[in-house]
PDB file of N, CA and C in Angstrom:
ATOM      1  N   ALA A   1     206.151 279.962 -25.196  1.00  0.00           N
ATOM      2  CA  ALA A   1     205.067 279.020 -25.366  1.00  0.00           C
ATOM      3  C   ALA A   1     204.027 279.274 -24.285  1.00  0.00           C
ATOM      4  N   LEU A   2     202.774 279.060 -24.619  1.00  0.00           N
ATOM      5  CA  LEU A   2     201.680 279.211 -23.666  1.00  0.00           C
ATOM      6  C   LEU A   2     201.517 277.912 -22.903  1.00  0.00           C
ATOM      7  N   LEU A   3     201.076 277.993 -21.665  1.00  0.00           N
ATOM      8  CA  LEU A   3     200.983 276.802 -20.840  1.00  0.00           C
ATOM      9  C   LEU A   3     199.796 276.910 -19.903  1.00  0.00           C
ATOM     10  N   PHE A   4     199.017 275.846 -19.813  1.00  0.00           N
ATOM     11  CA  PHE A   4     197.909 275.768 -18.874  1.00  0.00           C
ATOM     12  C   PHE A   4     197.915 274.370 -18.286  1.00  0.00           C
ATOM     13  N   ILE A   5     197.880 274.249 -16.987  1.00  0.00           N
ATOM     14  CA  ILE A   5     197.944 272.953 -16.326  1.00  0.00           C
ATOM     15  C   ILE A   5     196.725 272.772 -15.428  1.00  0.00           C
ATOM     16  N   THR A   6     196.116 271.594 -15.497  1.00  0.00           N
ATOM     17  CA  THR A   6     195.027 271.202 -14.627  1.00  0.00           C
ATOM     18  C   THR A   6     195.507 270.018 -13.797  1.00  0.00           C
ATOM     19  N   VAL A   7     195.340 270.073 -12.476  1.00  0.00           N
ATOM     20  CA  VAL A   7     195.858 269.029 -11.597  1.00  0.00           C
ATOM     21  C   VAL A   7     194.715 268.385 -10.819  1.00  0.00           C
ATOM     22  N   TYR A   8     194.741 267.063 -10.748  1.00  0.00           N
ATOM     23  CA  TYR A   8     193.791 266.285  -9.957  1.00  0.00           C
ATOM     24  C   TYR A   8     194.586 265.305  -9.107  1.00  0.00           C
ATOM     25  N   THR A   9     194.183 265.113  -7.862  1.00  0.00           N
ATOM     26  CA  THR A   9     194.799 264.077  -7.035  1.00  0.00           C
ATOM     27  C   THR A   9     193.709 263.183  -6.484  1.00  0.00           C
ATOM     28  N   ALA A  10     193.981 261.888  -6.466  1.00  0.00           N
ATOM     29  CA  ALA A  10     193.047 260.918  -5.903  1.00  0.00           C
ATOM     30  C   ALA A  10     193.870 259.783  -5.323  1.00  0.00           C
ATOM     31  N   ASP A  11     193.604 259.442  -4.087  1.00  0.00           N
ATOM     32  CA  ASP A  11     194.298 258.345  -3.416  1.00  0.00           C
ATOM     33  C   ASP A  11     195.821 258.517  -3.439  1.00  0.00           C
ATOM     34  N   GLY A  12     196.299 259.752  -3.395  1.00  0.00           N
ATOM     35  CA  GLY A  12     197.731 259.990  -3.342  1.00  0.00           C
ATOM     36  C   GLY A  12     198.429 259.976  -4.680  1.00  0.00           C
ATOM     37  N   PHE A  13     197.717 259.710  -5.775  1.00  0.00           N
ATOM     38  CA  PHE A  13     198.310 259.697  -7.097  1.00  0.00           C
ATOM     39  C   PHE A  13     198.055 261.032  -7.774  1.00  0.00           C
ATOM     40  N   LEU A  14     198.994 261.473  -8.577  1.00  0.00           N
ATOM     41  CA  LEU A  14     198.883 262.756  -9.250  1.00  0.00           C
ATOM     42  C   LEU A  14     198.509 262.538 -10.712  1.00  0.00           C
ATOM     43  N   ASN A  15     197.418 263.149 -11.125  1.00  0.00           N
ATOM     44  CA  ASN A  15     196.934 263.057 -12.496  1.00  0.00           C
ATOM     45  C   ASN A  15     196.718 264.478 -12.984  1.00  0.00           C
ATOM     46  N   TYR A  16     197.339 264.850 -14.101  1.00  0.00           N
ATOM     47  CA  TYR A  16     197.140 266.204 -14.598  1.00  0.00           C
ATOM     48  C   TYR A  16     197.252 266.266 -16.108  1.00  0.00           C
ATOM     49  N   ALA A  17     196.688 267.339 -16.668  1.00  0.00           N
ATOM     50  CA  ALA A  17     196.728 267.602 -18.104  1.00  0.00           C
ATOM     51  C   ALA A  17     197.393 268.946 -18.323  1.00  0.00           C
ATOM     52  N   GLU A  18     198.113 269.056 -19.416  1.00  0.00           N
ATOM     53  CA  GLU A  18     198.835 270.284 -19.736  1.00  0.00           C
ATOM     54  C   GLU A  18     198.538 270.660 -21.180  1.00  0.00           C
ATOM     55  N   ASP A  19     198.095 271.892 -21.396  1.00  0.00           N
ATOM     56  CA  ASP A  19     197.892 272.433 -22.743  1.00  0.00           C
ATOM     57  C   ASP A  19     199.009 273.429 -23.014  1.00  0.00           C
ATOM     58  N   HIS A  20     199.618 273.355 -24.175  1.00  0.00           N
ATOM     59  CA  HIS A  20     200.563 274.405 -24.526  1.00  0.00           C
ATOM     60  C   HIS A  20     200.662 274.573 -26.038  1.00  0.00           C
ATOM     61  N   CYS A  21     201.173 275.740 -26.421  1.00  0.00           N
ATOM     62  CA  CYS A  21     201.312 276.106 -27.815  1.00  0.00           C
ATOM     63  C   CYS A  21     202.784 276.371 -28.097  1.00  0.00           C
ATOM     64  N   VAL A  22     203.277 275.788 -29.154  1.00  0.00           N
ATOM     65  CA  VAL A  22     204.657 275.997 -29.585  1.00  0.00           C
ATOM     66  C   VAL A  22     204.573 276.790 -30.884  1.00  0.00           C
ATOM     67  N   PHE A  23     205.329 277.900 -30.952  1.00  0.00           N
ATOM     68  CA  PHE A  23     205.195 278.744 -32.139  1.00  0.00           C
ATOM     69  C   PHE A  23     206.484 279.465 -32.478  1.00  0.00           C
ATOM     70  N   ASN A  24     206.652 279.744 -33.774  1.00  0.00           N
ATOM     71  CA  ASN A  24     207.773 280.528 -34.279  1.00  0.00           C
ATOM     72  C   ASN A  24     207.315 281.881 -34.807  1.00  0.00           C
ATOM     73  N   SER A  25     206.023 282.005 -35.074  1.00  0.00           N
ATOM     74  CA  SER A  25     205.435 283.259 -35.537  1.00  0.00           C
ATOM     75  C   SER A  25     203.955 283.236 -35.186  1.00  0.00           C
ATOM     76  N   THR A  26     203.253 284.290 -35.560  1.00  0.00           N
ATOM     77  CA  THR A  26     201.814 284.354 -35.269  1.00  0.00           C
ATOM     78  C   THR A  26     200.975 283.720 -36.373  1.00  0.00           C
ATOM     79  N   LYS A  27     201.587 283.159 -37.395  1.00  0.00           N
ATOM     80  CA  LYS A  27     200.843 282.487 -38.470  1.00  0.00           C
ATOM     81  C   LYS A  27     200.355 281.133 -37.972  1.00  0.00           C
ATOM     82  N   LEU A  28     199.109 280.809 -38.294  1.00  0.00           N
ATOM     83  CA  LEU A  28     198.497 279.570 -37.824  1.00  0.00           C
ATOM     84  C   LEU A  28     199.322 278.348 -38.224  1.00  0.00           C
ATOM     85  N   ASP A  29     199.920 278.357 -39.416  1.00  0.00           N
ATOM     86  CA  ASP A  29     200.722 277.220 -39.873  1.00  0.00           C
ATOM     87  C   ASP A  29     201.989 277.024 -39.053  1.00  0.00           C
ATOM     88  N   ASP A  30     202.444 278.060 -38.339  1.00  0.00           N
ATOM     89  CA  ASP A  30     203.665 277.986 -37.537  1.00  0.00           C
ATOM     90  C   ASP A  30     203.392 277.686 -36.060  1.00  0.00           C
ATOM     91  N   ILE A  31     202.154 277.294 -35.753  1.00  0.00           N
ATOM     92  CA  ILE A  31     201.751 277.023 -34.369  1.00  0.00           C
ATOM     93  C   ILE A  31     201.430 275.542 -34.220  1.00  0.00           C
ATOM     94  N   GLU A  32     201.881 274.955 -33.119  1.00  0.00           N
ATOM     95  CA  GLU A  32     201.512 273.582 -32.781  1.00  0.00           C
ATOM     96  C   GLU A  32     200.810 273.599 -31.427  1.00  0.00           C
ATOM     97  N   TYR A  33     199.647 272.980 -31.369  1.00  0.00           N
ATOM     98  CA  TYR A  33     198.900 272.828 -30.120  1.00  0.00           C
ATOM     99  C   TYR A  33     199.174 271.423 -29.589  1.00  0.00           C
ATOM    100  N   ILE A  34     199.512 271.330 -28.306  1.00  0.00           N
ATOM    101  CA  ILE A  34     199.786 270.042 -27.676  1.00  0.00           C
ATOM    102  C   ILE A  34     199.008 269.952 -26.366  1.00  0.00           C
ATOM    103  N   LYS A  35     198.314 268.842 -26.174  1.00  0.00           N
ATOM    104  CA  LYS A  35     197.664 268.552 -24.895  1.00  0.00           C
ATOM    105  C   LYS A  35     198.219 267.220 -24.417  1.00  0.00           C
ATOM    106  N   SER A  36     198.855 267.246 -23.254  1.00  0.00           N
ATOM    107  CA  SER A  36     199.469 266.050 -22.681  1.00  0.00           C
ATOM    108  C   SER A  36     198.752 265.661 -21.404  1.00  0.00           C
ATOM    109  N   TYR A  37     198.601 264.361 -21.196  1.00  0.00           N
ATOM    110  CA  TYR A  37     197.999 263.810 -19.985  1.00  0.00           C
ATOM    111  C   TYR A  37     199.078 263.041 -19.232  1.00  0.00           C
ATOM    112  N   TYR A  38     199.201 263.340 -17.935  1.00  0.00           N
ATOM    113  CA  TYR A  38     200.241 262.736 -17.103  1.00  0.00           C
ATOM    114  C   TYR A  38     199.615 261.975 -15.949  1.00  0.00           C
ATOM    115  N   TYR A  39     200.306 260.914 -15.535  1.00  0.00           N
ATOM    116  CA  TYR A  39     199.943 260.161 -14.346  1.00  0.00           C
ATOM    117  C   TYR A  39     201.230 259.912 -13.570  1.00  0.00           C
ATOM    118  N   ASN A  40     201.286 260.426 -12.348  1.00  0.00           N
ATOM    119  CA  ASN A  40     202.484 260.320 -11.513  1.00  0.00           C
ATOM    120  C   ASN A  40     203.744 260.770 -12.257  1.00  0.00           C
ATOM    121  N   LYS A  41     203.666 261.935 -12.874  1.00  0.00           N
ATOM    122  CA  LYS A  41     204.770 262.601 -13.567  1.00  0.00           C
ATOM    123  C   LYS A  41     205.201 261.931 -14.864  1.00  0.00           C
ATOM    124  N   LEU A  42     204.482 260.914 -15.317  1.00  0.00           N
ATOM    125  CA  LEU A  42     204.797 260.216 -16.553  1.00  0.00           C
ATOM    126  C   LEU A  42     203.745 260.560 -17.608  1.00  0.00           C
ATOM    127  N   GLU A  43     204.193 261.059 -18.756  1.00  0.00           N
ATOM    128  CA  GLU A  43     203.242 261.364 -19.828  1.00  0.00           C
ATOM    129  C   GLU A  43     202.694 260.052 -20.378  1.00  0.00           C
ATOM    130  N   VAL A  44     201.362 259.923 -20.351  1.00  0.00           N
ATOM    131  CA  VAL A  44     200.733 258.686 -20.810  1.00  0.00           C
ATOM    132  C   VAL A  44     200.076 258.837 -22.174  1.00  0.00           C
ATOM    133  N   THR A  45     199.536 260.034 -22.464  1.00  0.00           N
ATOM    134  CA  THR A  45     198.850 260.265 -23.733  1.00  0.00           C
ATOM    135  C   THR A  45     199.074 261.705 -24.162  1.00  0.00           C
ATOM    136  N   ARG A  46     199.159 261.917 -25.482  1.00  0.00           N
ATOM    137  CA  ARG A  46     199.339 263.275 -26.006  1.00  0.00           C
ATOM    138  C   ARG A  46     198.541 263.448 -27.291  1.00  0.00           C
ATOM    139  N   PHE A  47     197.919 264.633 -27.415  1.00  0.00           N
ATOM    140  CA  PHE A  47     197.369 265.066 -28.694  1.00  0.00           C
ATOM    141  C   PHE A  47     198.267 266.175 -29.208  1.00  0.00           C
ATOM    142  N   SER A  48     198.679 266.080 -30.443  1.00  0.00           N
ATOM    143  CA  SER A  48     199.463 267.125 -31.089  1.00  0.00           C
ATOM    144  C   SER A  48     198.764 267.505 -32.386  1.00  0.00           C
ATOM    145  N   SER A  49     198.600 268.809 -32.611  1.00  0.00           N
ATOM    146  CA  SER A  49     197.963 269.239 -33.856  1.00  0.00           C
ATOM    147  C   SER A  49     198.824 268.893 -35.067  1.00  0.00           C
ATOM    148  N   SER A  50     200.119 268.731 -34.880  1.00  0.00           N
ATOM    149  CA  SER A  50     200.992 268.336 -35.986  1.00  0.00           C
ATOM    150  C   SER A  50     200.755 266.890 -36.407  1.00  0.00           C
ATOM    151  N   VAL A  51     200.453 266.032 -35.440  1.00  0.00           N
ATOM    152  CA  VAL A  51     200.166 264.628 -35.724  1.00  0.00           C
ATOM    153  C   VAL A  51     198.692 264.466 -36.104  1.00  0.00           C
ATOM    154  N   GLY A  52     197.812 265.224 -35.443  1.00  0.00           N
ATOM    155  CA  GLY A  52     196.391 265.206 -35.759  1.00  0.00           C
ATOM    156  C   GLY A  52     195.588 264.147 -35.044  1.00  0.00           C
ATOM    157  N   LYS A  53     196.203 263.469 -34.075  1.00  0.00           N
ATOM    158  CA  LYS A  53     195.490 262.447 -33.313  1.00  0.00           C
ATOM    159  C   LYS A  53     196.193 262.245 -31.979  1.00  0.00           C
ATOM    160  N   TYR A  54     195.556 261.447 -31.110  1.00  0.00           N
ATOM    161  CA  TYR A  54     196.144 261.095 -29.829  1.00  0.00           C
ATOM    162  C   TYR A  54     197.163 259.971 -30.021  1.00  0.00           C
ATOM    163  N   VAL A  55     198.235 260.029 -29.237  1.00  0.00           N
ATOM    164  CA  VAL A  55     199.256 258.978 -29.229  1.00  0.00           C
ATOM    165  C   VAL A  55     199.475 258.583 -27.776  1.00  0.00           C
ATOM    166  N   GLY A  56     199.528 257.286 -27.524  1.00  0.00           N
ATOM    167  CA  GLY A  56     199.768 256.786 -26.175  1.00  0.00           C
ATOM    168  C   GLY A  56     201.218 256.384 -25.990  1.00  0.00           C
ATOM    169  N   TYR A  57     201.735 256.601 -24.773  1.00  0.00           N
ATOM    170  CA  TYR A  57     203.128 256.288 -24.464  1.00  0.00           C
ATOM    171  C   TYR A  57     203.281 255.179 -23.429  1.00  0.00           C
ATOM    172  N   THR A  58     202.174 254.753 -22.859  1.00  0.00           N
ATOM    173  CA  THR A  58     202.166 253.631 -21.920  1.00  0.00           C
ATOM    174  C   THR A  58     201.014 252.722 -22.339  1.00  0.00           C
ATOM    175  N   GLU A  59     200.910 251.558 -21.722  1.00  0.00           N
ATOM    176  CA  GLU A  59     199.807 250.655 -22.056  1.00  0.00           C
ATOM    177  C   GLU A  59     198.463 251.334 -21.808  1.00  0.00           C
ATOM    178  N   PHE A  60     198.340 251.992 -20.659  1.00  0.00           N
ATOM    179  CA  PHE A  60     197.119 252.747 -20.337  1.00  0.00           C
ATOM    180  C   PHE A  60     196.896 253.870 -21.341  1.00  0.00           C
ATOM    181  N   GLY A  61     197.961 254.590 -21.699  1.00  0.00           N
ATOM    182  CA  GLY A  61     197.863 255.691 -22.645  1.00  0.00           C
ATOM    183  C   GLY A  61     197.474 255.244 -24.041  1.00  0.00           C
ATOM    184  N   VAL A  62     197.971 254.093 -24.466  1.00  0.00           N
ATOM    185  CA  VAL A  62     197.619 253.555 -25.789  1.00  0.00           C
ATOM    186  C   VAL A  62     196.128 253.233 -25.835  1.00  0.00           C
ATOM    187  N   ARG A  63     195.616 252.647 -24.757  1.00  0.00           N
ATOM    188  CA  ARG A  63     194.166 252.348 -24.705  1.00  0.00           C
ATOM    189  C   ARG A  63     193.338 253.630 -24.750  1.00  0.00           C
ATOM    190  N   ASN A  64     193.774 254.658 -23.981  1.00  0.00           N
ATOM    191  CA  ASN A  64     193.065 255.941 -24.013  1.00  0.00           C
ATOM    192  C   ASN A  64     193.112 256.551 -25.407  1.00  0.00           C
ATOM    193  N   ALA A  65     194.284 256.551 -26.020  1.00  0.00           N
ATOM    194  CA  ALA A  65     194.440 257.144 -27.356  1.00  0.00           C
ATOM    195  C   ALA A  65     193.518 256.454 -28.357  1.00  0.00           C
ATOM    196  N   GLU A  66     193.472 255.134 -28.335  1.00  0.00           N
ATOM    197  CA  GLU A  66     192.588 254.401 -29.246  1.00  0.00           C
ATOM    198  C   GLU A  66     191.136 254.801 -29.047  1.00  0.00           C
ATOM    199  N   ALA A  67     190.718 254.858 -27.791  1.00  0.00           N
ATOM    200  CA  ALA A  67     189.322 255.207 -27.496  1.00  0.00           C
ATOM    201  C   ALA A  67     189.018 256.637 -27.928  1.00  0.00           C
ATOM    202  N   TRP A  68     189.881 257.580 -27.594  1.00  0.00           N
ATOM    203  CA  TRP A  68     189.641 258.985 -27.922  1.00  0.00           C
ATOM    204  C   TRP A  68     189.711 259.236 -29.424  1.00  0.00           C
ATOM    205  N   ASN A  69     190.607 258.550 -30.116  1.00  0.00           N
ATOM    206  CA  ASN A  69     190.707 258.712 -31.571  1.00  0.00           C
ATOM    207  C   ASN A  69     189.465 258.205 -32.291  1.00  0.00           C
ATOM    208  N   ASN A  70     188.703 257.333 -31.636  1.00  0.00           N
ATOM    209  CA  ASN A  70     187.500 256.767 -32.246  1.00  0.00           C
ATOM    210  C   ASN A  70     186.207 257.422 -31.779  1.00  0.00           C
ATOM    211  N   LEU A  71     186.297 258.425 -30.907  1.00  0.00           N
ATOM    212  CA  LEU A  71     185.089 259.151 -30.500  1.00  0.00           C
ATOM    213  C   LEU A  71     184.646 260.073 -31.630  1.00  0.00           C
ATOM    214  N   PRO A  72     183.367 260.022 -32.015  1.00  0.00           N
ATOM    215  CA  PRO A  72     182.896 260.901 -33.083  1.00  0.00           C
ATOM    216  C   PRO A  72     183.110 262.380 -32.729  1.00  0.00           C
ATOM    217  N   GLY A  73     183.765 263.107 -33.605  1.00  0.00           N
ATOM    218  CA  GLY A  73     183.962 264.536 -33.429  1.00  0.00           C
ATOM    219  C   GLY A  73     185.133 264.929 -32.546  1.00  0.00           C
ATOM    220  N   GLU A  74     185.734 263.989 -31.829  1.00  0.00           N
ATOM    221  CA  GLU A  74     186.807 264.329 -30.889  1.00  0.00           C
ATOM    222  C   GLU A  74     188.047 264.875 -31.598  1.00  0.00           C
ATOM    223  N   LEU A  75     188.474 264.243 -32.669  1.00  0.00           N
ATOM    224  CA  LEU A  75     189.693 264.706 -33.347  1.00  0.00           C
ATOM    225  C   LEU A  75     189.492 266.064 -33.999  1.00  0.00           C
ATOM    226  N   SER A  76     188.334 266.300 -34.586  1.00  0.00           N
ATOM    227  CA  SER A  76     188.097 267.626 -35.180  1.00  0.00           C
ATOM    228  C   SER A  76     188.020 268.692 -34.092  1.00  0.00           C
ATOM    229  N   ARG A  77     187.448 268.356 -32.939  1.00  0.00           N
ATOM    230  CA  ARG A  77     187.395 269.294 -31.813  1.00  0.00           C
ATOM    231  C   ARG A  77     188.802 269.646 -31.354  1.00  0.00           C
ATOM    232  N   MET A  78     189.647 268.641 -31.217  1.00  0.00           N
ATOM    233  CA  MET A  78     191.014 268.886 -30.756  1.00  0.00           C
ATOM    234  C   MET A  78     191.835 269.633 -31.806  1.00  0.00           C
ATOM    235  N   ARG A  79     191.633 269.337 -33.075  1.00  0.00           N
ATOM    236  CA  ARG A  79     192.356 270.060 -34.134  1.00  0.00           C
ATOM    237  C   ARG A  79     191.982 271.538 -34.135  1.00  0.00           C
ATOM    238  N   ASN A  80     190.743 271.843 -33.774  1.00  0.00           N
ATOM    239  CA  ASN A  80     190.291 273.239 -33.719  1.00  0.00           C
ATOM    240  C   ASN A  80     190.886 274.006 -32.537  1.00  0.00           C
ATOM    241  N   GLU A  81     191.410 273.298 -31.551  1.00  0.00           N
ATOM    242  CA  GLU A  81     192.002 273.957 -30.385  1.00  0.00           C
ATOM    243  C   GLU A  81     193.208 274.816 -30.767  1.00  0.00           C
ATOM    244  N   LYS A  82     193.906 274.447 -31.833  1.00  0.00           N
ATOM    245  CA  LYS A  82     195.063 275.241 -32.257  1.00  0.00           C
ATOM    246  C   LYS A  82     194.634 276.675 -32.544  1.00  0.00           C
ATOM    247  N   GLU A  83     193.535 276.823 -33.253  1.00  0.00           N
ATOM    248  CA  GLU A  83     193.052 278.170 -33.566  1.00  0.00           C
ATOM    249  C   GLU A  83     192.367 278.808 -32.363  1.00  0.00           C
ATOM    250  N   ARG A  84     191.498 278.045 -31.672  1.00  0.00           N
ATOM    251  CA  ARG A  84     190.742 278.609 -30.558  1.00  0.00           C
ATOM    252  C   ARG A  84     191.644 278.968 -29.376  1.00  0.00           C
ATOM    253  N   TYR A  85     192.492 278.050 -28.971  1.00  0.00           N
ATOM    254  CA  TYR A  85     193.292 278.234 -27.761  1.00  0.00           C
ATOM    255  C   TYR A  85     194.580 279.012 -28.032  1.00  0.00           C
ATOM    256  N   CYS A  86     195.241 278.707 -29.131  1.00  0.00           N
ATOM    257  CA  CYS A  86     196.583 279.257 -29.367  1.00  0.00           C
ATOM    258  C   CYS A  86     196.606 280.592 -30.117  1.00  0.00           C
ATOM    259  N   LEU A  87     195.867 280.694 -31.190  1.00  0.00           N
ATOM    260  CA  LEU A  87     196.073 281.801 -32.131  1.00  0.00           C
ATOM    261  C   LEU A  87     196.019 283.181 -31.474  1.00  0.00           C
ATOM    262  N   ASN A  88     194.956 283.499 -30.748  1.00  0.00           N
ATOM    263  CA  ASN A  88     194.844 284.822 -30.124  1.00  0.00           C
ATOM    264  C   ASN A  88     195.886 285.030 -29.037  1.00  0.00           C
ATOM    265  N   ASN A  89     196.123 284.010 -28.229  1.00  0.00           N
ATOM    266  CA  ASN A  89     197.093 284.139 -27.151  1.00  0.00           C
ATOM    267  C   ASN A  89     198.514 284.258 -27.674  1.00  0.00           C
ATOM    268  N   VAL A  90     198.840 283.554 -28.727  1.00  0.00           N
ATOM    269  CA  VAL A  90     200.163 283.655 -29.335  1.00  0.00           C
ATOM    270  C   VAL A  90     200.368 285.074 -29.852  1.00  0.00           C
ATOM    271  N   GLY A  91     199.348 285.652 -30.453  1.00  0.00           N
ATOM    272  CA  GLY A  91     199.439 287.025 -30.934  1.00  0.00           C
ATOM    273  C   GLY A  91     199.716 287.997 -29.801  1.00  0.00           C
ATOM    274  N   ASN A  92     199.057 287.808 -28.670  1.00  0.00           N
ATOM    275  CA  ASN A  92     199.282 288.663 -27.505  1.00  0.00           C
ATOM    276  C   ASN A  92     200.698 288.512 -26.969  1.00  0.00           C
ATOM    277  N   ASP A  93     201.168 287.268 -26.837  1.00  0.00           N
ATOM    278  CA  ASP A  93     202.522 287.022 -26.338  1.00  0.00           C
ATOM    279  C   ASP A  93     203.577 287.556 -27.293  1.00  0.00           C
ATOM    280  N   HIS A  94     203.336 287.396 -28.585  1.00  0.00           N
ATOM    281  CA  HIS A  94     204.286 287.859 -29.589  1.00  0.00           C
ATOM    282  C   HIS A  94     204.416 289.376 -29.531  1.00  0.00           C
ATOM    283  N   GLU A  95     203.287 290.083 -29.424  1.00  0.00           N
ATOM    284  CA  GLU A  95     203.317 291.553 -29.330  1.00  0.00           C
ATOM    285  C   GLU A  95     204.012 292.014 -28.052  1.00  0.00           C
ATOM    286  N   ALA A  96     203.758 291.330 -26.949  1.00  0.00           N
ATOM    287  CA  ALA A  96     204.365 291.702 -25.683  1.00  0.00           C
ATOM    288  C   ALA A  96     205.884 291.509 -25.728  1.00  0.00           C
ATOM    289  N   ALA A  97     206.323 290.474 -26.419  1.00  0.00           N
ATOM    290  CA  ALA A  97     207.756 290.196 -26.518  1.00  0.00           C
ATOM    291  C   ALA A  97     208.475 291.246 -27.380  1.00  0.00           C
ATOM    292  N   LEU A  98     207.757 291.771 -28.368  1.00  0.00           N
ATOM    293  CA  LEU A  98     208.364 292.775 -29.244  1.00  0.00           C
ATOM    294  C   LEU A  98     208.406 294.114 -28.556  1.00  0.00           C
TER     295      LEU A  98
END
């Protein structure tokens, strides 16, 4: 799986986002793009291309998910990340593994 992590710290608290791709083959239908948002090591919100929207796991995360799911163009932008972010990189990783 591909993995990219962005880390931010403010006032001693750890806030970070993680992008990754889960795949069984190089076919677009076999790839899942996931972007998770964490606060102090707890996942608060996640976008999954399989679900097609943001889901919150904490009270704060639920509020974020609601807001992000209602932003014009946000869900289509995130759904496109599967092809933009994952497809080419999955192909490279798959070839390297073979």
